[in-house]
Coordinates of C-alpha atoms and ligand atoms in Angstrom, one line a residue:
X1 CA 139.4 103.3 114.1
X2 CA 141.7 100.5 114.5
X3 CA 143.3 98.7 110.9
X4 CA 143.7 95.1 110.7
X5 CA 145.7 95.2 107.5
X6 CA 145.8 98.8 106.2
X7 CA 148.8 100.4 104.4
X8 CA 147.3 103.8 103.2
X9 CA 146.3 106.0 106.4
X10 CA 143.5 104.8 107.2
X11 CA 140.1 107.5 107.6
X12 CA 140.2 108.2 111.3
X13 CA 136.8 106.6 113.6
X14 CA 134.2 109.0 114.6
X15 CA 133.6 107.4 117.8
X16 CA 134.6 105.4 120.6
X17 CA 134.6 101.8 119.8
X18 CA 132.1 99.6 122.0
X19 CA 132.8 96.0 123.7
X20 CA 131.1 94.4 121.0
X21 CA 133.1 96.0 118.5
X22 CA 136.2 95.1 120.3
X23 CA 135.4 91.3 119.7
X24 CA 134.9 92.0 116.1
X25 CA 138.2 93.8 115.8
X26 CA 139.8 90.9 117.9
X27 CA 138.2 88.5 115.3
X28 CA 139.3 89.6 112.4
X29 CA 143.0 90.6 114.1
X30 CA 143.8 86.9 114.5
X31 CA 144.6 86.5 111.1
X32 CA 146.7 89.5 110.8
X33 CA 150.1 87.1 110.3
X34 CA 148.6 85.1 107.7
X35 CA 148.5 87.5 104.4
X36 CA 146.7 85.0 102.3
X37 CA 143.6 84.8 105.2
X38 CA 141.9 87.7 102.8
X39 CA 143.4 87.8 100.2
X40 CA 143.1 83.9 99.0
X41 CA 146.0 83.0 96.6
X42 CA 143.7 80.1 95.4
X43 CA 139.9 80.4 94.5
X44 CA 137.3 77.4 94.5
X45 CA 135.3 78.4 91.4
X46 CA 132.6 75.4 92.3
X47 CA 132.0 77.5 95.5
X48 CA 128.3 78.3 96.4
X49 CA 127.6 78.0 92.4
X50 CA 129.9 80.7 91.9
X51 CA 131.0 79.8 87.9
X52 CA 127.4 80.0 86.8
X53 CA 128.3 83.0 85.1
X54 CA 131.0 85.7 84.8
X55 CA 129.6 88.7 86.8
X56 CA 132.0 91.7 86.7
X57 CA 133.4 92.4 89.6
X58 CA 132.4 89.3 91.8
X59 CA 133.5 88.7 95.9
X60 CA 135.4 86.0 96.9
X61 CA 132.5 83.3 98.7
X62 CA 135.2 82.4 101.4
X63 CA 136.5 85.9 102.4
X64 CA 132.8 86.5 102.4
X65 CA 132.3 83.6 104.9
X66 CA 135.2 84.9 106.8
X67 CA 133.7 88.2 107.6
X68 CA 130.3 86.8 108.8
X69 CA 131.8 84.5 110.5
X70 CA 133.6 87.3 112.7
X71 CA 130.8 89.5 112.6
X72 CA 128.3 86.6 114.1
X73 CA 131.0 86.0 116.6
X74 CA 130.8 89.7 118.3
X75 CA 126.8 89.8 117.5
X76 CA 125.7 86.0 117.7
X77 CA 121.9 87.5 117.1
X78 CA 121.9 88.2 113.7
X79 CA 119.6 86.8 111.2
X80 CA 119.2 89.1 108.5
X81 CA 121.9 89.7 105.9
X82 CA 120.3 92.7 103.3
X83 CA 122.9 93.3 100.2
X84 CA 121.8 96.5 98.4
X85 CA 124.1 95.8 95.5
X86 CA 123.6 92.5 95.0
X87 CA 125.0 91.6 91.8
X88 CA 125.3 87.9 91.3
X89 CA 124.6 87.4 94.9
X90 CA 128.2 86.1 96.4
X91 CA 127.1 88.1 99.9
X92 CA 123.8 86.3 99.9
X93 CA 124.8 82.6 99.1
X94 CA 127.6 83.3 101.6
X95 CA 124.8 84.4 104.5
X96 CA 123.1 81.5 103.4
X97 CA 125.4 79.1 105.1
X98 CA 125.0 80.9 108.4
X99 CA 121.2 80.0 107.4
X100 CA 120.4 83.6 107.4
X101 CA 117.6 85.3 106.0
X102 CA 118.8 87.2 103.1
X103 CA 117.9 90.3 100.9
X104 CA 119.1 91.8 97.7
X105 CA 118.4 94.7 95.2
X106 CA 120.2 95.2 91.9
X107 CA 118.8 97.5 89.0
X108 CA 120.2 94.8 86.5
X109 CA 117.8 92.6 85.8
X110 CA 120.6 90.0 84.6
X111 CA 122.0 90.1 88.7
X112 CA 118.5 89.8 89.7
X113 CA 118.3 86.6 87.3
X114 CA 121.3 84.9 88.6
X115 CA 121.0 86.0 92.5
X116 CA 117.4 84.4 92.5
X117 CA 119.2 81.3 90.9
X118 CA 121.3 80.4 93.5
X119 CA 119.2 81.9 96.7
X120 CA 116.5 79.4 95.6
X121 CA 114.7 78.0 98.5
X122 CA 114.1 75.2 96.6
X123 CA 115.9 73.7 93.4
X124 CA 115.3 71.1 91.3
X125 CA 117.9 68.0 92.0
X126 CA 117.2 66.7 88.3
X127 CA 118.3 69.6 86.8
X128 CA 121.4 67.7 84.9
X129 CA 119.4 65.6 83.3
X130 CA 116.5 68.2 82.4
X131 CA 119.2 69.9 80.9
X132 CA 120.8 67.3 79.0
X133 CA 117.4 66.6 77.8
X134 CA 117.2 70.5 76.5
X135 CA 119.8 69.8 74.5
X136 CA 118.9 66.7 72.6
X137 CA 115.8 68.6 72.0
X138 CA 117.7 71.7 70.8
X139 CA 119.9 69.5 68.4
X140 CA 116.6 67.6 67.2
X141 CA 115.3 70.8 66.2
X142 CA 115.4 71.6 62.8
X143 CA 113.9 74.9 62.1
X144 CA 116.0 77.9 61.0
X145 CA 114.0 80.4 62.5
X146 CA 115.9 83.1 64.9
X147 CA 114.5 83.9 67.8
X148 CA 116.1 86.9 69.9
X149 CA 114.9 90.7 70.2
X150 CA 118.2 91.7 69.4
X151 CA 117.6 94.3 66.0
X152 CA 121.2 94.5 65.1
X153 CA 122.3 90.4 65.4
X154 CA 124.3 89.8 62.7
X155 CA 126.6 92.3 64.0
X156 CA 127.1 90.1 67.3
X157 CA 126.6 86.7 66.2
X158 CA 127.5 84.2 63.4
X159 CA 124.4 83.1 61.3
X160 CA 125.1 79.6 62.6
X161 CA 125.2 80.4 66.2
X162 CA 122.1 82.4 65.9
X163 CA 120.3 79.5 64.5
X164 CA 121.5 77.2 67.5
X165 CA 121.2 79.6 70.3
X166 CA 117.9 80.4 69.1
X167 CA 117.5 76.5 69.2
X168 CA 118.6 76.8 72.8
X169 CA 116.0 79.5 73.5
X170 CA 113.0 77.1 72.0
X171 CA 114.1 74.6 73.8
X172 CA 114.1 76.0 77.5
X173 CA 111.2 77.8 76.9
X174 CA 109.5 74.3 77.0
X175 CA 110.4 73.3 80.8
X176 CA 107.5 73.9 83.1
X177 CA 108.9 75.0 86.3
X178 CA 110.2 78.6 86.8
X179 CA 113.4 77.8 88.7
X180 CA 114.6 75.1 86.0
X181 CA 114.0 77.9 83.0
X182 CA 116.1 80.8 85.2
X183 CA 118.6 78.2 85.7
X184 CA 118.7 77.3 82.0
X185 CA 118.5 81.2 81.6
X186 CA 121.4 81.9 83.1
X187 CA 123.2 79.1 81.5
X188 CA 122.2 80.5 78.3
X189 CA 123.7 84.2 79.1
X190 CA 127.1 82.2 79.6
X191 CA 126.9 80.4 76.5
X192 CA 126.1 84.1 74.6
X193 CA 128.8 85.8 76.4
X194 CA 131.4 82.3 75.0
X195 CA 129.9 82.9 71.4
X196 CA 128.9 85.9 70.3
X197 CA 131.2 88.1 68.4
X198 CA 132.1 90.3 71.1
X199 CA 135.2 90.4 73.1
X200 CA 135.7 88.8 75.9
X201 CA 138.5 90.1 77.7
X202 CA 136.3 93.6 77.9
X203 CA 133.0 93.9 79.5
X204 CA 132.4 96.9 77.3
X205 CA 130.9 95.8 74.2
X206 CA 133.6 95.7 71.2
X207 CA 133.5 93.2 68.4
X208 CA 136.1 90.8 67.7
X209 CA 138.0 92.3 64.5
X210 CA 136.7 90.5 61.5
X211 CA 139.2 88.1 60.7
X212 CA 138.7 86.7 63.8
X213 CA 135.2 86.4 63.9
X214 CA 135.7 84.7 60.2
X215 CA 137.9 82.2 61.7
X216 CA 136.0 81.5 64.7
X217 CA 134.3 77.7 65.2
X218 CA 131.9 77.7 67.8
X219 CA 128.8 75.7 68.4
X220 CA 127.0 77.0 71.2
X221 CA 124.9 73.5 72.0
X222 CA 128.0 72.1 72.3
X223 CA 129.0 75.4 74.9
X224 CA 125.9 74.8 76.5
X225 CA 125.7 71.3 77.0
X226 CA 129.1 71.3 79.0
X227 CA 128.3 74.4 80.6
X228 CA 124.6 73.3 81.6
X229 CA 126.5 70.1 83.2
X230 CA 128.9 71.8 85.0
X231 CA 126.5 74.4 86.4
X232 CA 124.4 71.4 87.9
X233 CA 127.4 70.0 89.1
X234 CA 128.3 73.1 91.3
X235 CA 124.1 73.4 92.5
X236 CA 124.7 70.0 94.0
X237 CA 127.4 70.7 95.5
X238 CA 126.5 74.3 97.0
X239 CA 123.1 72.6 98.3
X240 CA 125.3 70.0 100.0
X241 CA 127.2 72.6 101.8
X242 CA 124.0 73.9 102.7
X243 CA 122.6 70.9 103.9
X244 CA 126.0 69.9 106.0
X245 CA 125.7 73.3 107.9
X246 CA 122.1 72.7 108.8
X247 CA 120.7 75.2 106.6
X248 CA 118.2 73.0 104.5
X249 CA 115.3 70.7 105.8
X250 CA 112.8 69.0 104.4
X251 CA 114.7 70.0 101.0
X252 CA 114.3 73.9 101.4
X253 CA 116.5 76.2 102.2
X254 CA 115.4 76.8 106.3
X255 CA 115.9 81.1 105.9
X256 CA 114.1 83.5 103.7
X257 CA 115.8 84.7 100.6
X258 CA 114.3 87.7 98.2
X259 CA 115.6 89.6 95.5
X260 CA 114.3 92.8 94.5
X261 CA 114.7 94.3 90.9
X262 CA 114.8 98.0 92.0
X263 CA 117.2 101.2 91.9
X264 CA 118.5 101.0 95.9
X265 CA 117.7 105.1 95.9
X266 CA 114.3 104.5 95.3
X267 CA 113.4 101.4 97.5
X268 CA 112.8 102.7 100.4
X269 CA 109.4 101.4 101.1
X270 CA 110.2 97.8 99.0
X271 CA 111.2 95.9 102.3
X272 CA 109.3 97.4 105.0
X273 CA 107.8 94.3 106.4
X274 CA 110.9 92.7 106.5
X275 CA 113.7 95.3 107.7
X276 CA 115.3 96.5 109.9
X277 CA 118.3 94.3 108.6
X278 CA 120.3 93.0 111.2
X279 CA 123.4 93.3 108.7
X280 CA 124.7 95.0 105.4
X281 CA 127.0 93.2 103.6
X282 CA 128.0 95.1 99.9
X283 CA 130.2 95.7 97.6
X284 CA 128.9 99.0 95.3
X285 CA 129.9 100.1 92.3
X286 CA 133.1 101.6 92.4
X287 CA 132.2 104.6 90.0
X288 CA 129.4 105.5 86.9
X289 CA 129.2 102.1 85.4
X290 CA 130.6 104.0 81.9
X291 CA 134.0 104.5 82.9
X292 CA 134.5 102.0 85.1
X293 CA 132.6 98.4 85.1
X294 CA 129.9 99.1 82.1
X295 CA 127.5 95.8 84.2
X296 CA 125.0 96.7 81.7
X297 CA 127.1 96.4 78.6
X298 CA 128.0 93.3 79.2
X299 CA 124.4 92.2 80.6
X300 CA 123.2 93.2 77.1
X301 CA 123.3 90.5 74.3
X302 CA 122.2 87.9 77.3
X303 CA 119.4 89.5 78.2
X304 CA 118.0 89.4 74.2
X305 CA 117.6 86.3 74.5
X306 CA 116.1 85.6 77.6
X307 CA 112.3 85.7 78.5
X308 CA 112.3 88.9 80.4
X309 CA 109.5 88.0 82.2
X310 CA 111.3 85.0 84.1
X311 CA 113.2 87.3 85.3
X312 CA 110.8 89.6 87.0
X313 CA 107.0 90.5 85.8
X314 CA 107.9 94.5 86.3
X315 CA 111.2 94.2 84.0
X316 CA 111.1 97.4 82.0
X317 CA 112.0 95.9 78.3
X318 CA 112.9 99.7 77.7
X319 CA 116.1 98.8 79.8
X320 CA 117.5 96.8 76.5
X321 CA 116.5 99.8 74.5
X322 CA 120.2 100.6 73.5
X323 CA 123.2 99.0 75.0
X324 CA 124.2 101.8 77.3
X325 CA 120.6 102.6 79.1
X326 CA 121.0 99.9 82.1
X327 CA 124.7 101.8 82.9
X328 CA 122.7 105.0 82.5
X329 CA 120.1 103.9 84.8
X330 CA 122.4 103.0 87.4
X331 CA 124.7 105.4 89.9
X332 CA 126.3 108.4 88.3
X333 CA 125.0 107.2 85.1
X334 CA 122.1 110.4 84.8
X335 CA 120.8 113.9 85.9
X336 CA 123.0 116.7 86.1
X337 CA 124.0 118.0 89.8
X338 CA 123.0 121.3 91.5
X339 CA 124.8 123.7 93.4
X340 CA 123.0 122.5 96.0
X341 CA 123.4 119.1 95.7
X342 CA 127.3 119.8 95.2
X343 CA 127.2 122.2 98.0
X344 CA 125.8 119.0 100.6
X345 CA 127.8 116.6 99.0
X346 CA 131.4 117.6 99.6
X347 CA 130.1 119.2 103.5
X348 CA 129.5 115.0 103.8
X349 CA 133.1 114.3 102.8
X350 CA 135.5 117.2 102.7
X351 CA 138.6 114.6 101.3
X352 CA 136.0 114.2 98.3
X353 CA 135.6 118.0 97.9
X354 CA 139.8 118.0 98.2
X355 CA 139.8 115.4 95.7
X356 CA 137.5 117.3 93.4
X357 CA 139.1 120.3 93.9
X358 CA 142.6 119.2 93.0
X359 CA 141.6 117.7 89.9
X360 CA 143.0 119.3 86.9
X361 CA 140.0 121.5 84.9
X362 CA 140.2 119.3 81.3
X363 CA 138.4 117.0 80.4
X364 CA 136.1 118.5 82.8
X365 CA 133.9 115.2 82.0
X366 CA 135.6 113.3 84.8
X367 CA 135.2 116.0 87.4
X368 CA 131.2 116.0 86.3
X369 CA 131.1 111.8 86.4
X370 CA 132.6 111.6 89.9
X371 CA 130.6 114.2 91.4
X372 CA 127.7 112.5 89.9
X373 CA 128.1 109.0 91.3
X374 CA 128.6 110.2 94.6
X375 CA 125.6 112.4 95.0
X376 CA 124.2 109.2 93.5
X377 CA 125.8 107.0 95.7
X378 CA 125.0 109.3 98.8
X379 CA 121.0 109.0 98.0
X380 CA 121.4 105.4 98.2
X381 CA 123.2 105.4 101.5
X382 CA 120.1 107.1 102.8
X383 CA 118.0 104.9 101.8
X384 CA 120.5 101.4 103.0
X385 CA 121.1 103.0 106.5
X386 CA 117.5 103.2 107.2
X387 CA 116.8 99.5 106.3
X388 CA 119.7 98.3 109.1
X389 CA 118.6 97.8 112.5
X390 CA 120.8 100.6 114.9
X391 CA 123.8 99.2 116.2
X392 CA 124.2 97.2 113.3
X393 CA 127.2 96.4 111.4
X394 CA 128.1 97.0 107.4
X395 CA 130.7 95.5 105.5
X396 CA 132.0 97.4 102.7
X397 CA 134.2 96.1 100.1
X398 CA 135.5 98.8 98.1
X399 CA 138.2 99.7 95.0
X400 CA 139.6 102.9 94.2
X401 CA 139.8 103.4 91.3
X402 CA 141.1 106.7 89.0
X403 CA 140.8 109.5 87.5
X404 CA 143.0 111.8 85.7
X405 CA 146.2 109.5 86.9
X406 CA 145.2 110.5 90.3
X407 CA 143.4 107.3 92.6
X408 CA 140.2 108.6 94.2
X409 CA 140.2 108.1 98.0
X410 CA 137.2 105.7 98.0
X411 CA 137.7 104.5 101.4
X412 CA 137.5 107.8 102.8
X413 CA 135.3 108.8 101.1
X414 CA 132.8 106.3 101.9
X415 CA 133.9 106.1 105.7
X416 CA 133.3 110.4 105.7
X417 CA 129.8 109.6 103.9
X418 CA 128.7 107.2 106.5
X419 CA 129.8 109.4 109.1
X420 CA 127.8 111.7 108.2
X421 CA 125.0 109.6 108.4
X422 CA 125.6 108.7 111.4
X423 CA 127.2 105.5 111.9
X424 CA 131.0 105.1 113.1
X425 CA 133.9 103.8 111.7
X426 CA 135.2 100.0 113.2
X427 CA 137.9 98.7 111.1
X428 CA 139.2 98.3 107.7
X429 CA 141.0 95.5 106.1
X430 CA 143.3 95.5 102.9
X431 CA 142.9 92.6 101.0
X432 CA 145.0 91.9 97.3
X433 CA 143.2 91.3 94.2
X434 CA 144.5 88.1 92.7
X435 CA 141.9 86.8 91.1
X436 CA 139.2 89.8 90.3
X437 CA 137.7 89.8 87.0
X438 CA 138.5 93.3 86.4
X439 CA 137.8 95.4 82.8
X440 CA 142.0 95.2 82.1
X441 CA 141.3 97.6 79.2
X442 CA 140.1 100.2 81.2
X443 CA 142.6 103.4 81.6
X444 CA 140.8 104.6 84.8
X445 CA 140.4 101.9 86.8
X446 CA 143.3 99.5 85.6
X447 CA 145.3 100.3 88.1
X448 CA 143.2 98.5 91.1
X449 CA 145.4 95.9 92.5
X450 CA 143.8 95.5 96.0
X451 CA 140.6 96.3 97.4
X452 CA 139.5 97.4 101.7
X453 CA 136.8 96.1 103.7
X454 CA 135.4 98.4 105.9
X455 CA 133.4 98.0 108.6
X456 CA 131.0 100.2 110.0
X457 CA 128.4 100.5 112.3
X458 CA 125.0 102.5 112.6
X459 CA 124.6 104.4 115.7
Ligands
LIG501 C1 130.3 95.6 92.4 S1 128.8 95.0 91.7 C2 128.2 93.8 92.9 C3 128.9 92.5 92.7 C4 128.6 91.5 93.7 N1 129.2 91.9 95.0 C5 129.0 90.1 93.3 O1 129.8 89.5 94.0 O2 128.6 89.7 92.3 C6 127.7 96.4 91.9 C7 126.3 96.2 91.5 O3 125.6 97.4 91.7 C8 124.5 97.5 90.8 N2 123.9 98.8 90.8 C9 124.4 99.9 90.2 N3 123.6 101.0 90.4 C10 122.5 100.5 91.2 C11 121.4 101.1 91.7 N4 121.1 102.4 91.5 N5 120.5 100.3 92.4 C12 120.8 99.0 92.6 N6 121.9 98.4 92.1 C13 122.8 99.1 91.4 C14 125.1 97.0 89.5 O4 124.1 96.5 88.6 C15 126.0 95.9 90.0 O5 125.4 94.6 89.9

């Protein structure tokens, strides 16, 4: 394998690097004097509609754009982009300027909201002024009655802000056309994360201490309206993007674009009439979502207030039935491992078993956790690998993050797992984090200042 960037030792390549993948090396080696190429000391939040709302997490649009750009170069055939991870869909809008067909999954139904947002085919251009109309209608509106599925409320929100967000909630539910109410949806989720009573510098769920809350002023029609305006703002501009780089005619987005609401293990059937992919582009979870991004936590109190079946008609409302089942739904977050499972596990990735072994025995809960996710994580590569076309490529952006004081090889881990399944090694880039939203609060992963790409390809 040969490193663009890297400053760890790099895991070693499985297999003799082909002509093609020598281009793509070459690509992505021109930039290897210009240390702000990946890393991006400035971000464009208006980007392909990135500020609609605060994923955990998210990639950078333009470092996205980079790499496609430099994979297209060494494999100008590609039209298919499949994300398994999806999240809030940065991979996808970024394919979508290469007028790609692109495909998602997530398991939260709040990423599945906002990537079929902004992968719309079609969007509606009025949607600043149906949204300022929302609003006079939401301030017009004079009933007191609250209107969320949340049982514990008063706990997260003032009594005011229920009574406006549930305003808010009336209020969208009146539009007509799906795409405008998921749109309004999502601007609603921002507008609960800006005023409930929870924290906001966490994504685990944790109350403002009570003075604070006391103290607080917030009117969230008066969140929502700006928010709803800038939101429309960045559409426009993300659609004229689009249309500059040929993607759109006749007002629709030329490529195909599909989210799936599924668990990535278990969708292995889900897009047989459109795979093989010609390319993966992902950035997984870096860990169980409990003791390192908690997605689910902080999908929570927005989801109670949207119409679940916007979303998706097969949304599972039991997902919302406490605030921890979407993290314990998602990898590492269930089902205790075999002996078995163990035993094929670490004979896929003997720096993993190392790892593992080296850890110290208490709290044996971290141990359990990590060997969890990745025979979670491993399931899931299974089913990913078979959805790419062979000789495709995969670009991986990964953290390491820790446990015990001691950083988990996730690189290595990852390239080892992949070898295993039988696809080789290209590169790897090392790109800083400056501008991550990270949980900062978080002992075991707070320590994640830069992030690798890897690139790999199925053989
Ligand atoms: C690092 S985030 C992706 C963020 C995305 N790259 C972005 O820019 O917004 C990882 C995602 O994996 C999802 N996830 C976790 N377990 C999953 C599973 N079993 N199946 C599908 N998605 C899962 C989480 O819900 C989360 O949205």
């Amino acid at each position: 394998m040969r490193s663009t960037a890297a400053k760890s030792s790099p895991p070693e390549a499985s297999t003799a690097l082909t002509a093609v993948d020598d281009v793509l090396v070459r690509a992505l080696a021109r930039h290897r004097d210009d240390p702000d190429f990946w890393s991006l000391k400035t971000r464009d939040r208006t980007d392909s509609a990135h500020c609609v709302f605060q994923y955990p997490a998210m990639m950078v649009p333009l470092v996205q754009r980079r790499l496609l750009a430099a994979v297209i170069e060494a494999q100008p055939n590609i039209k298919s982009l499949y994300d398994p991870f999806v999240g809030s869909g940065t991979s996808l809008v970024s394919g979508m300027h290469f007028a790609l067909n692109v495909y998602g999954t997530d398991i939260n139904p709040l990423a599945v909201l906002i990537s079929r947002v902004r992968t719309a085919r079609k969007v509606e251009f009025t949607i600043g002024a149906i949204g300022a109309d929302v609003v006079k209608r939401a301030r017009a509106d004079r009933r007191s009655g609250i209107d969320t599925t949340l049982s514990n409320r008063d706990k997260w929100f003032k009594p005011e802000v229920l009574t406006e967000l549930s305003r808010l909630r009336r209020s969208i539910r009146a539009c007509e056309d799906l795409w405008v109410r998921r749109f309004l949806w999502v601007t609603l989720a921002e507008t609960v994360r800006l005023t409930s009573n929870d924290r906001t510098s966490t994504y685990k769920l944790h109350a403002r201490p009570v003075e604070e809350i006391e103290a607080r002023n917030v009117s969230p029609i008066d969140v929502f309206a700006d928010l709803v305006s800038r939101n429309a703002d960045s559409f426009a501009f993300f659609r004229k993007k689009l249309r500059d780089a040929g993607a759109i005619s006749n007002a629709r987005y030329r490529g195909a674009a599909e989210i799936a609401l599924a668990d990535t293990r278990e969708s292995k059937t889900y897009w047989a009439d459109v795979a093989p992919f010609d390319l993966m582009m992902t950035s997984p979870p870096y860990g169980d979502n409990q003791t390192t991004v908690t997605y689910g936590q902080h999908s929570y109190l927005p989801l109670n207030w949207i119409d679940l079946a916007d979303i998706d008609p097969n949304v599972d409302a039991e997902m919302l039935r406490t605030t921890l089942e979407i993290d314990r739904r998602s990898l590492g977050g269930r089902d205790p491992v075999s002996e078995e499972e163990e035993e094929q596990l670490f004979a896929g990735s003997p720096t993993l078993k190392n790892f593992v072994a080296a850890l110290p025995a208490r709290p044996i809960d971290g141990r359990l956790r990590l060997v969890r996710f990745y025979r979670d994580f491993r399931a899931s590569l299974e089913t990913m690998i078979a959805q790419v076309r062979q000789n495709s490529y995969m670009i991986w952006t990964v953290g390491n993050r820790s446990i015990a004081g001691k950083q988990v090889p996730t690189d290595a881990v990852l390239s080892e797992l992949m070898e295993d399944a039988k696809c080789a090694t290209v590169t790897m880039l090392t790109r800083r984090i400056h501008h991550k939203r990270m949980p900062d609060r978080n002992a075991s992963s707070a320590t994640m200042r830069e992030e690798k790409i890897l690139l790999l390809r199925k053989l």
